[in-house]
Amino acid sequence: MVNGKAAVVEEFALHRVGPEGTESVFSDYTAVLKGDEEQDFLRKLFLKPFANMAFTSEFASDGKKAPNILQEYCAKIHKGDAVVEHSEAIAKHLLAVAEGHEMPPGELVVARFSDVELGGAAHDAVGIFKFDDKEVFLESRVEKQNVLLRMKRGLGSNKPKKACLVLFTAKGHTLFLIDDQSSTDYWQHDFIRARAKKDHVNSTSDQMQLTKAFITE
């Protein structure tokens, strides 16, 4: 399971993506929030949804003839290339594979992490998050001895509808996936191109399921 309590969100870029016929807006900068309060909020927003996940995946490719595009973008971000440039490419890749599907408009966030823990070891990571819904909240401030209130909409405690966390582990990439609708196979099969990873995590999970089935029978 992923432990993000000591992780650092190094930087992230946010783009507005929409389905065919709507306008998408791509940011030309990344956000860097280093304060303790800001980091705590970002860890909860991006990493907490993966805390209880056990099933792992990996990138699938067909070799040199059909390399995995998303894998290449994530690897470049990990090597230190510009996050904003490759995050825009990731957003456009999502828009391309989502054509013909009912993808709702929303925010796509691409973030770079350090010190994400898995199996007792810390790893660098890249996360891709699709948020469809914004929360409504009240902002208050004091001005000239008056309390002013203003309603705002933004990202908060809602989980992303779809997400992919890529950990750069010792033996290749390790992926954790979130997909609120398994019927929208473009996310896992066309955008990420993921397959189950043959590691001890999935082997343990399979053994537990077999044991449970045996006891039930």
Short mmCIF file of C-alpha atoms in Angstrom, two decimals:
data_model
loop_
_atom_site.label_atom_id
_atom_site.label_comp_id
_atom_site.label_asym_id
_atom_site.label_seq_id
_atom_site.Cartn_x
_atom_site.Cartn_y
_atom_site.Cartn_z
CA MET A 1 0.00 0.00 0.00
CA VAL A 2 1.07 3.57 -0.70
CA ASN A 3 2.17 5.69 2.25
CA GLY A 4 2.28 9.38 1.42
CA LYS A 5 2.67 10.83 4.93
CA ALA A 6 6.29 11.86 4.35
CA ALA A 7 5.95 12.54 0.61
CA VAL A 8 6.69 15.91 -0.96
CA VAL A 9 4.62 17.35 -3.80
CA GLU A 10 7.44 19.00 -5.72
CA GLU A 11 5.31 20.74 -8.35
CA PHE A 12 2.13 20.27 -10.35
CA ALA A 13 0.35 21.64 -13.39
CA LEU A 14 -3.41 21.96 -13.83
CA HIS A 15 -5.21 21.99 -17.17
CA ARG A 16 -8.89 22.31 -18.03
CA VAL A 17 -9.91 19.53 -20.41
CA GLY A 18 -13.26 19.00 -22.06
CA PRO A 19 -14.88 16.62 -24.52
CA GLU A 20 -15.31 17.22 -28.23
CA GLY A 21 -16.96 20.53 -28.99
CA THR A 22 -15.76 22.25 -25.82
CA GLU A 23 -12.69 24.36 -25.24
CA SER A 24 -9.70 23.02 -23.35
CA VAL A 25 -7.33 25.41 -21.60
CA PHE A 26 -3.68 24.50 -20.95
CA SER A 27 -1.64 26.18 -18.23
CA ASP A 28 1.80 27.54 -19.10
CA TYR A 29 3.19 27.27 -15.57
CA THR A 30 3.49 24.85 -12.66
CA ALA A 31 2.57 25.50 -9.04
CA VAL A 32 5.08 24.95 -6.24
CA LEU A 33 3.61 25.07 -2.71
CA LYS A 34 6.21 24.39 -0.03
CA GLY A 35 4.37 25.44 3.15
CA ASP A 36 3.53 22.73 5.70
CA GLU A 37 -0.21 23.43 5.50
CA GLU A 38 -0.18 23.45 1.71
CA GLN A 39 1.83 20.22 1.51
CA ASP A 40 -0.49 18.50 3.96
CA PHE A 41 -3.50 19.50 1.86
CA LEU A 42 -1.87 18.33 -1.39
CA ARG A 43 -0.87 14.97 0.13
CA LYS A 44 -4.47 14.36 1.20
CA LEU A 45 -5.83 15.46 -2.17
CA PHE A 46 -3.44 13.45 -4.35
CA LEU A 47 -2.07 10.52 -2.31
CA LYS A 48 -4.64 9.61 0.33
CA PRO A 49 -6.98 7.96 -2.25
CA PHE A 50 -4.27 5.34 -2.87
CA ALA A 51 -3.64 4.52 0.81
CA ASN A 52 -5.75 1.35 0.92
CA MET A 53 -5.07 0.08 -2.59
CA ALA A 54 -3.23 -3.23 -2.96
CA PHE A 55 -3.63 -4.12 -6.66
CA THR A 56 -0.66 -2.99 -8.75
CA SER A 57 -0.29 -2.50 -12.50
CA GLU A 58 2.45 -1.69 -14.98
CA PHE A 59 2.74 -0.03 -18.37
CA ALA A 60 2.11 -2.26 -21.36
CA SER A 61 3.72 -1.68 -24.76
CA ASP A 62 4.31 -3.42 -28.05
CA GLY A 63 8.02 -2.66 -28.15
CA LYS A 64 9.60 -0.22 -30.58
CA LYS A 65 6.69 -0.48 -33.04
CA ALA A 66 4.15 0.88 -30.54
CA PRO A 67 5.84 2.39 -27.46
CA ASN A 68 3.71 3.49 -24.53
CA ILE A 69 3.32 7.24 -24.93
CA LEU A 70 2.27 7.94 -21.35
CA GLN A 71 5.19 5.92 -20.01
CA GLU A 72 7.59 8.04 -22.07
CA TYR A 73 6.08 11.33 -20.80
CA CYS A 74 6.25 10.17 -17.18
CA ALA A 75 9.86 9.02 -17.59
CA LYS A 76 10.84 12.43 -18.99
CA ILE A 77 9.23 14.21 -16.04
CA HIS A 78 11.08 11.88 -13.68
CA LYS A 79 14.38 12.69 -15.38
CA GLY A 80 13.85 16.40 -14.75
CA ASP A 81 12.28 17.65 -17.96
CA ALA A 82 9.73 20.47 -17.75
CA VAL A 83 6.54 19.29 -16.05
CA VAL A 84 4.36 21.92 -17.71
CA GLU A 85 5.44 20.89 -21.23
CA HIS A 86 4.90 17.17 -20.75
CA SER A 87 1.74 17.63 -18.70
CA GLU A 88 0.18 19.49 -21.63
CA ALA A 89 1.22 16.62 -23.91
CA ILE A 90 -0.41 14.19 -21.45
CA ALA A 91 -3.62 16.26 -21.48
CA LYS A 92 -3.71 16.26 -25.30
CA HIS A 93 -3.05 12.52 -25.32
CA LEU A 94 -6.09 12.04 -23.05
CA LEU A 95 -8.26 14.20 -25.29
CA ALA A 96 -7.21 12.19 -28.35
CA VAL A 97 -8.01 8.77 -26.86
CA ALA A 98 -11.28 10.04 -25.32
CA GLU A 99 -12.75 11.02 -28.68
CA GLY A 100 -16.04 9.23 -29.17
CA HIS A 101 -16.41 8.59 -25.43
CA GLU A 102 -18.52 10.52 -22.96
CA MET A 103 -15.73 12.21 -21.03
CA PRO A 104 -17.08 15.01 -18.82
CA PRO A 105 -15.14 18.29 -18.62
CA GLY A 106 -12.90 18.77 -15.63
CA GLU A 107 -9.45 19.52 -14.28
CA LEU A 108 -6.47 17.35 -15.18
CA VAL A 109 -3.56 17.61 -12.75
CA VAL A 110 -0.08 16.23 -13.39
CA ALA A 111 2.14 16.24 -10.29
CA ARG A 112 5.71 15.25 -9.48
CA PHE A 113 6.43 13.69 -6.07
CA SER A 114 9.40 12.57 -4.01
CA ASP A 115 9.57 10.21 -1.02
CA VAL A 116 6.37 8.27 -1.71
CA GLU A 117 6.66 5.10 0.34
CA LEU A 118 5.84 1.62 -0.91
CA GLY A 119 6.98 -1.54 0.84
CA GLY A 120 9.14 0.38 3.29
CA ALA A 121 11.14 2.18 0.57
CA ALA A 122 10.79 5.77 -0.66
CA HIS A 123 10.36 6.46 -4.38
CA ASP A 124 9.93 9.33 -6.81
CA ALA A 125 6.53 9.36 -8.47
CA VAL A 126 4.37 11.07 -11.07
CA GLY A 127 0.63 11.35 -10.59
CA ILE A 128 -2.12 12.08 -13.12
CA PHE A 129 -5.51 13.05 -11.71
CA LYS A 130 -8.84 13.82 -13.40
CA PHE A 131 -11.31 15.78 -11.26
CA ASP A 132 -14.82 16.19 -12.68
CA ASP A 133 -16.58 17.86 -9.74
CA LYS A 134 -15.73 20.96 -7.73
CA GLU A 135 -16.80 21.55 -4.16
CA VAL A 136 -18.68 24.63 -3.00
CA PHE A 137 -17.29 26.35 0.09
CA LEU A 138 -17.50 29.68 1.90
CA GLU A 139 -14.48 31.93 2.18
CA SER A 140 -14.52 34.42 5.06
CA ARG A 141 -12.25 37.36 5.84
CA VAL A 142 -12.32 40.36 8.16
CA GLU A 143 -12.17 43.79 6.55
CA LYS A 144 -12.73 47.09 8.37
CA GLN A 145 -14.27 45.31 11.36
CA ASN A 146 -16.71 43.45 9.11
CA VAL A 147 -16.81 39.74 8.31
CA LEU A 148 -17.10 39.26 4.56
CA LEU A 149 -18.29 36.01 3.03
CA ARG A 150 -17.85 34.80 -0.50
CA MET A 151 -18.89 31.51 -2.06
CA LYS A 152 -16.24 29.71 -4.12
CA ARG A 153 -15.85 26.49 -6.04
CA GLY A 154 -12.69 24.42 -6.11
CA LEU A 155 -10.91 21.16 -5.35
CA GLY A 156 -11.04 19.90 -1.79
CA SER A 157 -11.92 16.58 -0.18
CA ASN A 158 -13.50 14.96 -3.24
CA LYS A 159 -11.49 12.09 -4.70
CA PRO A 160 -10.43 12.25 -8.34
CA LYS A 161 -12.76 10.37 -10.67
CA LYS A 162 -9.77 8.88 -12.46
CA ALA A 163 -6.12 8.76 -11.47
CA CYS A 164 -2.83 7.05 -12.13
CA LEU A 165 0.07 7.09 -9.68
CA VAL A 166 3.38 6.01 -11.25
CA LEU A 167 6.06 4.98 -8.76
CA PHE A 168 9.60 4.62 -10.08
CA THR A 169 10.46 1.45 -8.19
CA ALA A 170 13.65 -0.60 -8.45
CA LYS A 171 12.17 -3.19 -10.82
CA GLY A 172 10.41 -0.99 -13.32
CA HIS A 173 7.35 1.18 -12.87
CA THR A 174 4.62 0.33 -10.39
CA LEU A 175 1.19 1.80 -11.11
CA PHE A 176 -1.85 2.33 -8.91
CA LEU A 177 -5.07 3.15 -10.74
CA ILE A 178 -8.38 4.81 -9.89
CA ASP A 179 -11.28 4.55 -12.32
CA ASP A 180 -14.79 5.35 -11.09
CA GLN A 181 -16.34 3.82 -14.21
CA SER A 182 -14.88 0.57 -15.44
CA SER A 183 -17.01 0.95 -18.58
CA THR A 184 -14.88 3.89 -19.72
CA ASP A 185 -12.07 1.63 -20.83
CA TYR A 186 -10.28 4.43 -22.68
CA TRP A 187 -8.69 5.52 -19.35
CA GLN A 188 -6.97 2.24 -18.50
CA HIS A 189 -6.61 0.61 -21.91
CA ASP A 190 -6.06 3.51 -24.33
CA PHE A 191 -4.73 6.37 -22.21
CA ILE A 192 -2.59 4.47 -19.67
CA ARG A 193 -2.32 1.10 -21.45
CA ALA A 194 -1.98 -0.76 -18.18
CA ARG A 195 -1.81 -4.43 -17.31
CA ALA A 196 -1.61 -6.33 -14.04
CA LYS A 197 1.89 -6.43 -12.60
CA LYS A 198 3.35 -9.77 -11.60
CA ASP A 199 4.73 -8.87 -8.19
CA HIS A 200 4.41 -10.01 -4.58
CA VAL A 201 1.57 -7.56 -3.93
CA ASN A 202 -0.76 -9.08 -6.52
CA SER A 203 0.42 -12.62 -5.69
CA THR A 204 -0.48 -12.10 -2.03
CA SER A 205 -3.85 -10.64 -3.01
CA ASP A 206 -4.58 -13.60 -5.29
CA GLN A 207 -3.66 -16.07 -2.55
CA MET A 208 -5.97 -14.31 -0.09
CA GLN A 209 -8.84 -14.43 -2.58
CA LEU A 210 -8.25 -18.14 -3.24
CA THR A 211 -8.12 -18.86 0.51
CA LYS A 212 -11.33 -16.92 1.06
CA ALA A 213 -13.09 -18.80 -1.76
CA PHE A 214 -11.87 -22.15 -0.37
CA ILE A 215 -13.12 -21.35 3.14
CA THR A 216 -16.47 -20.15 1.76
CA GLU A 217 -16.96 -23.35 -0.20
#
